Coordinates of C-alpha atoms in Angstrom, one line a residue:
R684 CA -32.2 47.7 1.4
K685 CA -29.4 49.4 3.5
K686 CA -29.7 49.9 7.2
K687 CA -27.6 52.6 9.1
R688 CA -25.5 51.4 12.0
L689 CA -24.0 54.0 14.4
H690 CA -20.5 53.7 15.6
L691 CA -19.8 55.6 18.7
S692 CA -16.2 56.3 20.0
T693 CA -15.6 57.4 23.5
N694 CA -13.0 59.3 25.4
T695 CA -12.2 57.9 29.0
M696 CA -9.0 59.7 29.5
S697 CA -10.5 62.2 31.9
G698 CA -12.0 59.5 34.0
R699 CA -15.4 60.0 32.7
S700 CA -16.8 58.6 29.5
S701 CA -17.9 61.0 26.7
I702 CA -18.8 60.7 23.1
V703 CA -16.1 62.0 20.9
G704 CA -17.2 60.9 17.5
V705 CA -19.9 59.2 15.5
R706 CA -19.4 57.1 12.4
C707 CA -22.2 55.8 10.1
I708 CA -21.7 52.3 8.7
A709 CA -24.0 51.2 5.9
T710 CA -24.9 47.6 5.9
S711 CA -26.9 45.3 4.0
S712 CA -29.9 44.1 6.3
S713 CA -30.1 40.9 4.5
S714 CA -26.4 39.9 4.5
F715 CA -26.0 41.1 8.1
G716 CA -29.0 39.1 9.2
A717 CA -28.0 36.0 7.4
K718 CA -24.4 36.1 9.0
R719 CA -26.2 36.5 12.5
R720 CA -28.6 33.5 11.8
R721 CA -25.7 31.3 10.8
R722 CA -23.6 32.0 13.8
G723 CA -26.6 31.5 15.9
Q724 CA -27.2 28.1 14.1
R725 CA -23.6 27.0 14.7
K726 CA -23.8 27.9 18.4
S727 CA -27.0 26.0 19.1
T728 CA -26.2 23.0 17.0
G729 CA -22.5 22.9 17.4
C730 CA -22.4 21.6 13.6
L731 CA -20.9 22.5 10.3
C732 CA -22.9 22.4 7.3
G733 CA -22.1 20.4 4.2
F734 CA -23.7 19.4 0.8
L735 CA -24.3 16.0 -0.6
R736 CA -24.1 15.3 -4.3
N737 CA -27.9 15.5 -4.8
G738 CA -28.0 19.0 -3.2
T739 CA -29.4 18.4 0.1
T740 CA -27.5 19.3 3.2
T741 CA -25.9 17.3 6.0
T742 CA -24.3 18.1 9.2
T743 CA -21.3 16.6 10.8
P744 CA -20.7 17.2 14.5
L745 CA -17.8 19.5 14.9
T746 CA -15.9 17.3 17.6
E747 CA -16.1 14.2 15.2
R748 CA -14.7 16.3 12.3
R749 CA -12.0 17.5 14.8
R750 CA -11.4 14.0 15.9
F751 CA -10.9 12.5 12.6
R752 CA -8.7 15.4 11.5
R753 CA -6.3 14.8 14.5
K754 CA -6.3 11.2 13.9
A755 CA -5.3 11.5 10.2
V756 CA -2.6 14.0 11.2
G757 CA -1.3 11.8 13.8
D758 CA -1.2 8.7 11.5
V759 CA 0.7 10.7 8.7
M760 CA 3.3 12.0 11.4
M761 CA 3.8 8.5 12.7
M762 CA 4.4 7.0 9.2
M763 CA 6.9 9.9 8.5
R764 CA 8.9 9.3 11.7
S765 CA 8.9 5.5 11.0
A766 CA 10.3 6.0 7.5
A767 CA 12.9 8.5 8.7
A768 CA 14.0 6.0 11.5
E769 CA 14.4 3.3 8.9
D770 CA 16.3 5.6 6.7
E771 CA 18.5 6.8 9.5
K772 CA 19.1 3.5 11.0
E773 CA 22.8 3.1 11.5
K774 CA 24.6 0.4 9.4
T775 CA 27.1 -1.8 11.2
A776 CA 30.4 -3.5 10.2
L777 CA 32.8 -5.7 12.0
V778 CA 36.4 -5.7 10.9
P779 CA 38.5 -8.4 12.6
I780 CA 42.2 -8.0 12.8
A781 CA 45.2 -10.0 14.0
N782 CA 48.9 -9.9 14.3
G783 CA 50.1 -10.1 10.6
S784 CA 46.9 -8.5 9.0
E785 CA 47.6 -6.0 6.2
E786 CA 47.5 -2.6 7.8
M787 CA 46.7 -0.6 4.6
E788 CA 43.7 -2.8 3.7
A789 CA 42.5 -2.7 7.5
T790 CA 42.8 1.1 8.0
I791 CA 41.3 1.8 4.4
I792 CA 38.3 -0.4 5.0
I793 CA 37.8 1.3 8.5
D794 CA 38.2 4.8 7.3
V795 CA 36.2 4.7 4.4
L796 CA 33.2 3.0 6.0
R797 CA 33.2 5.5 8.8
R798 CA 33.3 8.3 6.4
A799 CA 29.9 6.9 5.2
G800 CA 28.4 6.9 8.7
V801 CA 28.8 3.2 9.2
H802 CA 29.5 2.1 12.9
V803 CA 32.5 0.2 12.5
T804 CA 33.6 -2.2 15.3
V805 CA 37.4 -3.3 15.1
A806 CA 37.9 -6.6 16.9
S807 CA 41.2 -8.1 17.9
C808 CA 41.5 -11.8 17.4
E809 CA 44.4 -11.8 19.7
D810 CA 44.7 -11.8 23.5
D811 CA 45.6 -8.1 23.4
L812 CA 43.7 -5.1 21.8
V813 CA 47.0 -3.9 20.2
C814 CA 47.8 -6.0 17.0
E815 CA 51.1 -5.7 15.2
M816 CA 50.3 -5.6 11.6
S817 CA 52.3 -7.1 8.8
R818 CA 54.8 -4.1 8.4
K819 CA 54.9 -3.6 12.2
V820 CA 52.3 -0.9 12.2
C821 CA 50.5 -1.4 15.5
I822 CA 46.6 -0.8 15.5
R823 CA 44.5 -0.8 18.8
A824 CA 41.2 -2.6 18.5
D825 CA 38.0 -1.5 19.9
C826 CA 37.3 -4.7 21.7
L827 CA 38.4 -8.4 21.7
I828 CA 36.4 -10.8 19.3
Q829 CA 35.2 -12.8 22.1
E830 CA 33.3 -9.6 23.3
V831 CA 30.9 -9.8 20.3
V832 CA 30.2 -13.7 20.6
V833 CA 27.8 -15.2 23.2
D834 CA 29.6 -18.1 25.2
D835 CA 26.2 -20.2 26.1
G836 CA 27.4 -23.6 24.7
E837 CA 25.3 -23.1 21.4
K838 CA 27.0 -23.4 18.1
N839 CA 27.2 -20.3 16.1
N840 CA 25.4 -18.1 18.5
S841 CA 26.5 -14.6 18.0
R842 CA 25.6 -11.8 20.5
S843 CA 25.9 -8.9 18.1
S844 CA 24.3 -8.8 14.6
F845 CA 26.2 -6.8 11.9
D846 CA 25.1 -5.5 8.6
A847 CA 28.7 -6.5 7.3
I848 CA 31.9 -8.7 8.4
V849 CA 34.7 -7.4 6.4
V850 CA 38.0 -9.4 6.5
P851 CA 41.4 -7.8 5.6
G852 CA 44.3 -9.8 4.2
G853 CA 48.0 -9.9 5.0
M854 CA 50.0 -12.9 6.0
P855 CA 50.2 -14.4 8.5
G856 CA 47.2 -12.5 9.6
A857 CA 44.7 -14.3 7.4
E858 CA 45.7 -17.6 8.8
R859 CA 45.4 -16.3 12.4
L860 CA 41.8 -15.1 11.6
A861 CA 40.9 -18.5 9.9
E862 CA 42.0 -20.2 13.2
N863 CA 39.7 -18.1 15.3
A864 CA 36.8 -19.9 16.7
S865 CA 34.8 -16.7 17.7
L866 CA 35.2 -15.2 14.1
D867 CA 34.3 -18.6 12.6
A868 CA 30.9 -18.6 14.7
L869 CA 30.2 -15.0 13.6
L870 CA 30.9 -15.7 9.9
K871 CA 28.6 -18.7 10.0
R872 CA 25.9 -16.8 11.6
Q873 CA 26.3 -13.9 8.9
K874 CA 25.8 -16.6 6.2
E875 CA 22.9 -18.0 8.1
E876 CA 21.2 -14.6 8.1
K877 CA 22.2 -13.8 4.5
K878 CA 24.1 -10.6 5.4
L879 CA 26.9 -9.1 3.7
I880 CA 30.3 -11.1 3.9
A881 CA 33.5 -9.4 2.3
A882 CA 37.2 -10.1 2.2
M883 CA 40.3 -9.1 0.2
C884 CA 43.8 -10.0 -0.5
A885 CA 44.6 -13.4 1.1
A886 CA 41.5 -13.6 3.1
P887 CA 39.1 -14.8 0.3
A888 CA 41.4 -18.0 -0.3
V889 CA 42.6 -18.5 3.4
V890 CA 39.4 -17.5 5.4
L891 CA 36.2 -17.7 3.2
L892 CA 37.1 -20.5 0.9
G893 CA 38.1 -22.8 3.7
K894 CA 35.0 -22.2 5.4
N895 CA 32.7 -22.7 2.5
L896 CA 31.7 -19.2 2.4
L897 CA 32.1 -18.9 -1.3
E898 CA 30.1 -21.9 -2.5
E899 CA 27.1 -19.8 -3.6
A900 CA 29.3 -16.8 -5.1
S901 CA 29.0 -16.4 -8.9
E902 CA 32.4 -14.6 -9.0
A903 CA 35.3 -13.8 -6.6
T904 CA 38.9 -12.7 -6.6
A905 CA 41.9 -12.7 -4.3
H906 CA 45.6 -11.6 -4.4
P907 CA 47.2 -13.1 -7.5
A908 CA 49.5 -15.1 -5.2
F909 CA 46.6 -17.2 -4.0
D910 CA 44.1 -19.6 -6.0
L911 CA 40.5 -19.9 -5.5
G912 CA 40.3 -22.8 -7.8
E913 CA 38.9 -23.5 -11.1
A914 CA 35.4 -22.1 -10.5
F915 CA 36.8 -18.5 -10.1
A916 CA 39.8 -18.6 -12.7
K917 CA 37.9 -16.2 -14.9
D918 CA 37.8 -13.6 -12.1
K919 CA 41.6 -13.8 -11.2
K920 CA 42.3 -10.5 -12.9
K921 CA 39.3 -8.6 -11.6
R922 CA 40.0 -5.8 -9.0
V923 CA 36.7 -6.2 -7.1
C924 CA 34.1 -8.9 -7.5
Y925 CA 30.5 -8.6 -6.4
S926 CA 28.3 -11.5 -6.0
K927 CA 24.7 -11.9 -4.9
A928 CA 23.3 -15.3 -4.8
S929 CA 19.7 -16.3 -5.5
N930 CA 19.0 -16.5 -1.7
G931 CA 20.1 -12.8 -1.4
Q932 CA 23.4 -13.6 0.1
V933 CA 26.1 -10.7 -1.0
V934 CA 30.0 -11.6 -1.1
I935 CA 32.2 -8.9 -2.1
T936 CA 36.0 -9.6 -2.6
S937 CA 39.1 -7.9 -3.9
Q938 CA 43.0 -8.5 -4.6
G939 CA 45.1 -6.3 -2.4
P940 CA 46.4 -3.0 -0.8
G941 CA 46.0 -1.2 -4.2
T942 CA 42.4 -2.1 -4.7
A943 CA 41.5 -1.3 -1.1
I944 CA 39.7 2.1 -1.6
E945 CA 37.7 0.5 -4.6
F946 CA 36.7 -2.4 -2.4
A947 CA 35.8 -0.1 0.5
L948 CA 33.5 2.0 -1.7
A949 CA 31.9 -1.0 -3.0
L950 CA 31.0 -2.0 0.6
V951 CA 29.6 1.7 1.0
K952 CA 27.5 1.3 -2.0
E953 CA 25.9 -2.0 -0.8
L954 CA 25.4 -0.7 2.7
C955 CA 24.4 2.9 2.1
G956 CA 23.5 3.2 -1.7
E957 CA 25.1 4.9 -4.7
E958 CA 24.6 8.4 -3.6
K959 CA 26.6 7.9 -0.5
R960 CA 29.4 6.3 -2.2
K961 CA 29.7 9.3 -4.4
E962 CA 29.4 11.7 -1.5
V963 CA 32.3 9.8 0.2
A964 CA 34.4 9.3 -2.9
G965 CA 34.4 13.0 -4.0
P966 CA 36.5 14.7 -1.0
M967 CA 38.8 11.7 -1.3
C968 CA 39.8 12.7 -4.9
V969 CA 38.9 9.3 -6.3
P970 CA 39.1 9.0 -10.3
E971 CA 36.1 8.8 -12.2
D972 CA 37.1 5.5 -13.8
V973 CA 37.0 3.9 -10.1
L974 CA 33.6 5.3 -9.6
M975 CA 32.3 4.2 -12.8
G976 CA 33.6 0.6 -12.2

C-alpha cells in the first residue's frame, strides 16, 4: 500500500516564513519502514550485517572492520614502497685511474655507466686528483683512492662497498694501478663479497691475473698484446667476455679502446638489466649487431 508524504517548501526572503508550494510524494510504507528500521538498527548496534554460508546472519563490529581494512591497506602500501625502493636503489661503481691510463677506455666506461644512472666514483691512484693519461689527456678524479679505504690496520677492510669495480687499461697506467695498495685491498674485498669485477685492455693481464682474480673465471680476454695464459687462449679473439662462477662471482673483460662501448654496455646489462642497456644504447646509435652480442 502507498502512503502519501507532503513536502512543504517555504519562502523566507521577506523575513517571515510562508508556504509557497506543496508537493506530494508517494512512498511504499513497507520499503520506507524497512529502511528506517535498518538505520535504527545500525545506530543502536554499531554493526554491519553479513551472511554465513548456511544462511544465518552474523555481525562484525564496524570499528573492527575499519581497523582490519586500514591495516591491510597499510601493509600493501609498505610492501609497494619497499619494492619500489629496492628497484630504485642506485647502483655504484668505482673506476680507478692513474698516470698513463687509457683515456678513451676510462671516459667511455664512466660516461656510459652514468647514462644508465649508475653512481660512478672516479678515484685517482696518484697523489694528485688530476691524472695525465696515456695520450696526454688530463682527467680530474672525484677523490683519491685512499679516501674509499679504511686505514684501521685490518687487511682488505674497505670503507665503501661498490656494486662494481671497473679497471681501465693503458700503459703504464695498468702497472701503476696494479702496484696501488689501496686498490689491491678494494679488489680483494670485492672478490670476498662476490661482487662484479671488470677490466679491459692491459688490465686483465697486468692487474687481475697477477692478483688471482681470474682463477674462477670460465673465460677472459685482454688486448692482443697481452697473454692471459693457456687457460684463456680460446678467448683471445673475443671482444668482450662474461664469466659467472658457481659462487656467483662475475668477471667481465674486454680487449681495448675499440671495444669500450660494448664493454660498458655489458656492465650496464649486468648492473641494471637488458632494458636499461637498450635504453642507453639507442640514443648513442650503437649498431644492432653490438646489441645482439
